[in-house]
Each structure stands twice: as C-alpha cells, then as structure tokens.
Amino acid sequence: MSEPPPVAELARMRWPDIETSPRRLLVVPVGSLEQHGPHLPLDTDTRIAVAVARRACAGRAGVALAPAFGVGASGEHAAFPGTLSIGAEALTACLIELGRHASLHWPAALLVNGHGGNATAISSAIDRLRYEGRVCAAWHAGLPGGDAHAGRSETSVMLALDPGAVRLDLAAPGETRTLTQIMPVLREHGVRAVSANGVLGDPAGASAAEGEQFLARLAAGLNGVIDRLLDPR
C-alpha cells in the first residue's frame, strides 16, 4: 500500500525551512468544542475540519496546514456541560488578526470551517481582510441532505476517522424535525430546548464506509476551492 502524499504541517516545521520553501497558501481549520450528543466527542467539528483540510493539502507544494482554531462560536450549545465558546465577536477579531499576520508570509489564506455556528464570524473576518487588500477565502464543510448535528453523517465521518472515539452504544435519535421548523426556538433558547440529548438528527445506520464516502466528497469540494485560489484564471 503506497504512502499518502506529505502534508506541510506548520506546527512541525522550522522557520528557516519555511523561509526557503515556496509559500502560496496557508490553510487554517476552524472548529469548535461543543457537545455532539452522548456518543461523539466535543471536538468532532475540529477533527472533521482538520481531516478534510489535510486530505486537500496533501502533496501540494507551497500549501501549508496551520494548527486548528479549536474553540469557536457555540453559544447555542452552552446549556450542555463541556461546551466552550468565545462567541462570534471574539472569533471574528481572532480570525482577522490571524489573517493579518498570515499575510506577512503567505500571499493567500483559506479558512476551512467545520462548525456552522462559526459562519457569521468567518464571513465578517473575510470581508474585513479582503477590504484591507488581503487574499483570503473560506470553505464550509457541509453535506447536502445530511442531518444537522451529531446525526448519521457526522457519526459516519467520525467512525471513519476514529472509531474508538464513537460510543455507538450511547447513540440515539434526537430532534428530527428540519432546521427550518425548529430554528425559532433554537435561536432563542439553544439546542437543549429542542433536543434533550443534543442530537439534531438520527445516527442510526452510520458506518465507517459511509463516512469515507462523505470525507471524499468533502475533500473534493475543498480541492476545488484550493485550485481556484492557487490558479485564479
């Protein structure tokens, strides 16, 4: 079995190596630390963002993978113990400062987002950085038709990435109505008001094989964004 292509992981590199290497794009995964039902770990979104980013960065000269930004805007999950959130305003400020500094050494930056609650902050940060003349973009992990949170799709992906971190014996359906139906209550009172176990969907039927298919689709989508950033013609 052949070895996977190498990934230039920023945290493992030394500055002289970076200075003398091609620098085209810095990729920054952005995740969360929040409840994912009784069966998935709190860092599920971060793990998925990192895994997809690593696959898309592999073998690309001049593309570096930064350490994940692992605490995001997760106020909707605050009623569940273990969730940590810095809120949209603080996340926006952090990402702006990160983007400004990244632009000193990389001509472009890409935020790979694994948590839907980060979208507003990421959009605001990208708008500001672009206004300041920096080249940056964002990509949001999402599967059309997938359930919203800790359901079959995320459970499948985690089974593919780290089956030992998944407690299938504790997996159970949560709120299965659509986001449109539950959004008014969710916005006002948070996830726990609509789902006692924190799941928005149903993890039944999840499998590692399905998770690998999801990961391949996500990586293909991210690859397209990276291709366009590297060659914007």
mmCIF file of C-alpha atoms in Angstrom:
data_model
loop_
_atom_site.group_PDB
_atom_site.id
_atom_site.type_symbol
_atom_site.label_atom_id
_atom_site.label_comp_id
_atom_site.label_asym_id
_atom_site.label_seq_id
_atom_site.Cartn_x
_atom_site.Cartn_y
_atom_site.Cartn_z
ATOM 1 C CA MET A 1 0.000 0.000 0.000
ATOM 2 C CA SER A 2 1.509 3.340 -1.048
ATOM 3 C CA GLU A 3 2.210 6.094 1.470
ATOM 4 C CA PRO A 4 -0.151 9.094 1.387
ATOM 5 C CA PRO A 5 1.303 12.315 -0.048
ATOM 6 C CA PRO A 6 3.048 14.502 2.530
ATOM 7 C CA VAL A 7 1.325 17.443 4.167
ATOM 8 C CA ALA A 8 3.287 20.558 5.161
ATOM 9 C CA GLU A 9 2.045 20.961 8.741
ATOM 10 C CA LEU A 10 3.097 24.351 10.038
ATOM 11 C CA ALA A 11 3.430 23.283 13.675
ATOM 12 C CA ARG A 12 6.059 20.670 12.763
ATOM 13 C CA MET A 13 8.167 22.954 10.594
ATOM 14 C CA ARG A 14 11.092 25.259 11.390
ATOM 15 C CA TRP A 15 11.229 28.863 10.300
ATOM 16 C CA PRO A 16 14.327 28.558 8.061
ATOM 17 C CA ASP A 17 12.637 25.734 6.179
ATOM 18 C CA ILE A 18 9.545 27.867 5.695
ATOM 19 C CA GLU A 19 11.578 30.888 4.599
ATOM 20 C CA THR A 20 13.345 28.925 1.863
ATOM 21 C CA SER A 21 10.292 26.961 0.718
ATOM 22 C CA PRO A 22 7.600 28.067 -1.721
ATOM 23 C CA ARG A 23 4.729 29.786 0.068
ATOM 24 C CA ARG A 24 1.471 30.026 -1.834
ATOM 25 C CA LEU A 25 -1.386 29.347 0.606
ATOM 26 C CA LEU A 26 -1.936 28.912 4.340
ATOM 27 C CA VAL A 27 -4.905 26.700 5.237
ATOM 28 C CA VAL A 28 -6.428 27.156 8.704
ATOM 29 C CA PRO A 29 -9.035 24.685 10.025
ATOM 30 C CA VAL A 30 -11.649 26.314 12.266
ATOM 31 C CA GLY A 31 -13.733 24.072 14.500
ATOM 32 C CA SER A 32 -15.472 24.063 17.845
ATOM 33 C CA LEU A 33 -15.519 22.477 21.270
ATOM 34 C CA GLU A 34 -19.153 21.650 21.843
ATOM 35 C CA GLN A 35 -21.463 18.806 22.719
ATOM 36 C CA HIS A 36 -22.135 16.306 19.965
ATOM 37 C CA GLY A 37 -24.716 14.128 21.636
ATOM 38 C CA PRO A 38 -23.831 11.422 24.148
ATOM 39 C CA HIS A 39 -21.880 9.388 21.581
ATOM 40 C CA LEU A 40 -19.431 11.780 19.858
ATOM 41 C CA PRO A 41 -16.511 13.774 21.313
ATOM 42 C CA LEU A 42 -16.669 17.502 21.908
ATOM 43 C CA ASP A 43 -14.043 18.238 19.252
ATOM 44 C CA THR A 44 -15.892 16.480 16.429
ATOM 45 C CA ASP A 45 -16.152 19.594 14.243
ATOM 46 C CA THR A 46 -12.468 20.350 14.668
ATOM 47 C CA ARG A 47 -11.432 16.790 13.827
ATOM 48 C CA ILE A 48 -13.508 16.834 10.667
ATOM 49 C CA ALA A 49 -12.183 20.232 9.539
ATOM 50 C CA VAL A 50 -8.593 19.082 10.111
ATOM 51 C CA ALA A 51 -9.112 15.738 8.348
ATOM 52 C CA VAL A 52 -10.644 17.301 5.260
ATOM 53 C CA ALA A 53 -8.014 20.047 5.153
ATOM 54 C CA ARG A 54 -5.209 17.514 5.491
ATOM 55 C CA ARG A 55 -6.551 15.472 2.576
ATOM 56 C CA ALA A 56 -6.912 18.539 0.377
ATOM 57 C CA CYS A 57 -3.458 19.940 1.243
ATOM 58 C CA ALA A 58 -1.606 16.666 0.737
ATOM 59 C CA GLY A 59 1.072 16.771 -1.934
ATOM 60 C CA ARG A 60 0.600 20.452 -2.760
ATOM 61 C CA ALA A 61 3.835 22.431 -2.965
ATOM 62 C CA GLY A 62 3.644 25.774 -1.210
ATOM 63 C CA VAL A 63 0.464 24.917 0.710
ATOM 64 C CA ALA A 64 0.854 24.760 4.495
ATOM 65 C CA LEU A 65 -1.649 23.464 7.043
ATOM 66 C CA ALA A 66 -1.867 25.564 10.209
ATOM 67 C CA PRO A 67 -2.921 24.216 13.609
ATOM 68 C CA ALA A 68 -6.676 24.220 14.079
ATOM 69 C CA PHE A 69 -8.529 27.054 15.732
ATOM 70 C CA GLY A 70 -10.408 24.723 18.070
ATOM 71 C CA VAL A 71 -12.821 26.927 20.036
ATOM 72 C CA GLY A 72 -15.461 28.773 18.071
ATOM 73 C CA ALA A 73 -18.891 30.363 18.368
ATOM 74 C CA SER A 74 -21.045 27.688 20.012
ATOM 75 C CA GLY A 75 -23.422 29.638 22.220
ATOM 76 C CA GLU A 76 -26.374 27.557 21.025
ATOM 77 C CA HIS A 77 -24.838 24.561 22.822
ATOM 78 C CA ALA A 78 -23.973 26.407 26.041
ATOM 79 C CA ALA A 79 -26.528 24.527 28.151
ATOM 80 C CA PHE A 80 -24.553 21.297 27.717
ATOM 81 C CA PRO A 81 -21.579 20.825 30.079
ATOM 82 C CA GLY A 82 -18.221 20.740 28.321
ATOM 83 C CA THR A 83 -19.114 23.170 25.578
ATOM 84 C CA LEU A 84 -16.729 26.137 25.359
ATOM 85 C CA SER A 85 -17.455 29.164 23.190
ATOM 86 C CA ILE A 86 -15.805 32.527 22.617
ATOM 87 C CA GLY A 87 -18.753 33.955 20.658
ATOM 88 C CA ALA A 88 -18.972 35.426 17.177
ATOM 89 C CA GLU A 89 -17.479 38.828 18.006
ATOM 90 C CA ALA A 90 -14.342 37.419 19.621
ATOM 91 C CA LEU A 91 -13.948 34.771 16.921
ATOM 92 C CA THR A 92 -14.185 37.447 14.236
ATOM 93 C CA ALA A 93 -11.478 39.510 15.930
ATOM 94 C CA CYS A 94 -9.193 36.485 16.343
ATOM 95 C CA LEU A 95 -9.543 35.441 12.711
ATOM 96 C CA ILE A 96 -8.907 38.972 11.467
ATOM 97 C CA GLU A 97 -5.685 39.200 13.472
ATOM 98 C CA LEU A 98 -4.661 35.721 12.358
ATOM 99 C CA GLY A 99 -5.305 36.640 8.723
ATOM 100 C CA ARG A 100 -3.350 39.866 9.021
ATOM 101 C CA HIS A 101 -0.316 38.108 10.403
ATOM 102 C CA ALA A 102 -0.556 35.214 7.955
ATOM 103 C CA SER A 103 -0.437 37.705 5.095
ATOM 104 C CA LEU A 104 3.084 38.734 6.162
ATOM 105 C CA HIS A 105 4.391 35.388 4.932
ATOM 106 C CA TRP A 106 1.727 33.834 2.679
ATOM 107 C CA PRO A 107 0.077 35.528 -0.286
ATOM 108 C CA ALA A 108 -3.282 33.870 0.458
ATOM 109 C CA ALA A 109 -5.148 32.225 3.323
ATOM 110 C CA LEU A 110 -8.066 29.811 3.429
ATOM 111 C CA LEU A 111 -10.302 29.136 6.443
ATOM 112 C CA VAL A 112 -11.731 25.595 6.498
ATOM 113 C CA ASN A 113 -14.793 25.693 8.725
ATOM 114 C CA GLY A 114 -16.208 22.623 10.432
ATOM 115 C CA HIS A 115 -18.953 24.276 12.521
ATOM 116 C CA GLY A 116 -21.999 26.046 11.146
ATOM 117 C CA GLY A 117 -22.164 28.419 14.104
ATOM 118 C CA ASN A 118 -18.845 29.949 13.016
ATOM 119 C CA ALA A 119 -20.182 31.073 9.644
ATOM 120 C CA THR A 120 -21.148 34.629 10.627
ATOM 121 C CA ALA A 121 -17.809 35.314 12.290
ATOM 122 C CA ILE A 122 -15.860 33.843 9.385
ATOM 123 C CA SER A 123 -17.817 35.880 6.846
ATOM 124 C CA SER A 124 -17.167 39.087 8.799
ATOM 125 C CA ALA A 125 -13.467 38.300 9.113
ATOM 126 C CA ILE A 126 -13.113 37.502 5.401
ATOM 127 C CA ASP A 127 -14.933 40.723 4.460
ATOM 128 C CA ARG A 128 -12.585 42.797 6.615
ATOM 129 C CA LEU A 129 -9.425 41.099 5.381
ATOM 130 C CA ARG A 130 -10.466 41.500 1.758
ATOM 131 C CA TYR A 131 -11.311 45.155 2.376
ATOM 132 C CA GLU A 132 -7.742 45.546 3.628
ATOM 133 C CA GLY A 133 -6.441 44.071 0.376
ATOM 134 C CA ARG A 134 -5.600 40.578 1.534
ATOM 135 C CA VAL A 135 -6.343 37.449 -0.492
ATOM 136 C CA CYS A 136 -8.438 35.101 1.595
ATOM 137 C CA ALA A 137 -11.386 32.757 1.323
ATOM 138 C CA ALA A 138 -13.478 30.361 3.367
ATOM 139 C CA TRP A 139 -14.886 26.906 2.773
ATOM 140 C CA HIS A 140 -17.621 25.404 4.941
ATOM 141 C CA ALA A 141 -17.926 21.646 5.442
ATOM 142 C CA GLY A 142 -21.433 20.501 4.649
ATOM 143 C CA LEU A 143 -23.184 17.578 3.032
ATOM 144 C CA PRO A 144 -26.431 18.184 1.137
ATOM 145 C CA GLY A 145 -29.127 16.079 2.740
ATOM 146 C CA GLY A 146 -27.071 15.357 5.854
ATOM 147 C CA ASP A 147 -28.618 15.849 9.275
ATOM 148 C CA ALA A 148 -27.741 18.960 11.197
ATOM 149 C CA HIS A 149 -25.773 17.875 14.254
ATOM 150 C CA ALA A 150 -24.382 14.595 15.624
ATOM 151 C CA GLY A 151 -26.650 12.527 13.395
ATOM 152 C CA ARG A 152 -25.856 9.894 10.815
ATOM 153 C CA SER A 153 -23.487 11.930 8.653
ATOM 154 C CA GLU A 154 -21.195 13.215 11.418
ATOM 155 C CA THR A 155 -21.288 9.855 13.176
ATOM 156 C CA SER A 156 -20.264 8.099 9.967
ATOM 157 C CA VAL A 157 -17.387 10.503 9.403
ATOM 158 C CA MET A 158 -16.142 10.008 12.956
ATOM 159 C CA LEU A 159 -16.357 6.222 12.547
ATOM 160 C CA ALA A 160 -14.077 6.591 9.549
ATOM 161 C CA LEU A 161 -11.646 8.914 11.332
ATOM 162 C CA ASP A 162 -11.510 7.451 14.834
ATOM 163 C CA PRO A 163 -13.932 4.617 15.599
ATOM 164 C CA GLY A 164 -12.600 4.338 19.138
ATOM 165 C CA ALA A 165 -13.922 7.829 19.877
ATOM 166 C CA VAL A 166 -17.505 6.897 18.950
ATOM 167 C CA ARG A 167 -19.829 5.353 21.545
ATOM 168 C CA LEU A 168 -22.410 3.678 19.334
ATOM 169 C CA ASP A 169 -23.931 2.058 22.421
ATOM 170 C CA LEU A 170 -24.977 5.564 23.513
ATOM 171 C CA ALA A 171 -26.134 6.783 20.097
ATOM 172 C CA ALA A 172 -29.807 7.694 19.945
ATOM 173 C CA PRO A 173 -32.022 9.893 17.791
ATOM 174 C CA GLY A 174 -32.644 13.431 18.883
ATOM 175 C CA GLU A 175 -34.790 16.126 17.306
ATOM 176 C CA THR A 176 -35.522 15.001 13.756
ATOM 177 C CA ARG A 177 -37.569 17.939 12.510
ATOM 178 C CA THR A 178 -35.888 20.192 9.947
ATOM 179 C CA LEU A 179 -33.823 23.189 10.994
ATOM 180 C CA THR A 180 -36.441 25.446 9.440
ATOM 181 C CA GLN A 181 -39.067 24.013 11.766
ATOM 182 C CA ILE A 182 -37.029 24.323 14.957
ATOM 183 C CA MET A 183 -34.971 27.437 14.212
ATOM 184 C CA PRO A 184 -37.153 29.987 16.096
ATOM 185 C CA VAL A 185 -36.889 28.033 19.361
ATOM 186 C CA LEU A 186 -33.264 27.103 18.734
ATOM 187 C CA ARG A 187 -32.251 30.721 18.165
ATOM 188 C CA GLU A 188 -33.969 31.940 21.317
ATOM 189 C CA HIS A 189 -33.294 29.102 23.727
ATOM 190 C CA GLY A 190 -30.495 26.970 22.263
ATOM 191 C CA VAL A 191 -30.176 23.336 21.234
ATOM 192 C CA ARG A 192 -31.128 21.833 24.586
ATOM 193 C CA ALA A 193 -34.577 23.392 24.325
ATOM 194 C CA VAL A 194 -35.321 21.274 21.250
ATOM 195 C CA SER A 195 -33.183 18.186 21.878
ATOM 196 C CA ALA A 196 -32.572 16.743 25.325
ATOM 197 C CA ASN A 197 -29.593 14.669 24.171
ATOM 198 C CA GLY A 198 -28.132 17.355 21.887
ATOM 199 C CA VAL A 199 -28.625 15.428 18.658
ATOM 200 C CA LEU A 200 -30.317 17.085 15.687
ATOM 201 C CA GLY A 201 -30.962 14.069 13.514
ATOM 202 C CA ASP A 202 -30.613 10.324 13.932
ATOM 203 C CA PRO A 203 -27.269 8.474 13.999
ATOM 204 C CA ALA A 204 -28.894 5.139 13.127
ATOM 205 C CA GLY A 205 -27.252 3.426 10.146
ATOM 206 C CA ALA A 206 -23.949 5.276 10.448
ATOM 207 C CA SER A 207 -20.910 3.397 9.170
ATOM 208 C CA ALA A 208 -17.219 3.954 8.547
ATOM 209 C CA ALA A 209 -17.685 3.106 4.862
ATOM 210 C CA GLU A 210 -20.288 5.821 4.510
ATOM 211 C CA GLY A 211 -18.008 8.170 6.428
ATOM 212 C CA GLU A 212 -15.187 7.583 3.941
ATOM 213 C CA GLN A 213 -17.549 8.460 1.118
ATOM 214 C CA PHE A 214 -18.534 11.666 2.906
ATOM 215 C CA LEU A 215 -14.883 12.563 3.512
ATOM 216 C CA ALA A 216 -14.052 12.009 -0.152
ATOM 217 C CA ARG A 217 -16.894 14.312 -1.213
ATOM 218 C CA LEU A 218 -15.845 16.986 1.259
ATOM 219 C CA ALA A 219 -12.197 16.799 0.223
ATOM 220 C CA ALA A 220 -13.176 17.068 -3.444
ATOM 221 C CA GLY A 221 -15.140 20.222 -2.710
ATOM 222 C CA LEU A 222 -12.264 21.758 -0.788
ATOM 223 C CA ASN A 223 -9.795 20.760 -3.504
ATOM 224 C CA GLY A 224 -11.778 22.811 -5.971
ATOM 225 C CA VAL A 225 -11.546 25.907 -3.770
ATOM 226 C CA ILE A 226 -7.792 25.449 -3.303
ATOM 227 C CA ASP A 227 -7.313 25.001 -7.053
ATOM 228 C CA ARG A 228 -9.069 28.281 -7.719
ATOM 229 C CA LEU A 229 -7.029 30.140 -5.097
ATOM 230 C CA LEU A 230 -3.764 28.809 -6.481
ATOM 231 C CA ASP A 231 -4.714 29.483 -10.097
ATOM 232 C CA PRO A 232 -7.414 32.199 -10.188
ATOM 233 C CA ARG A 233 -7.547 32.448 -14.003
#
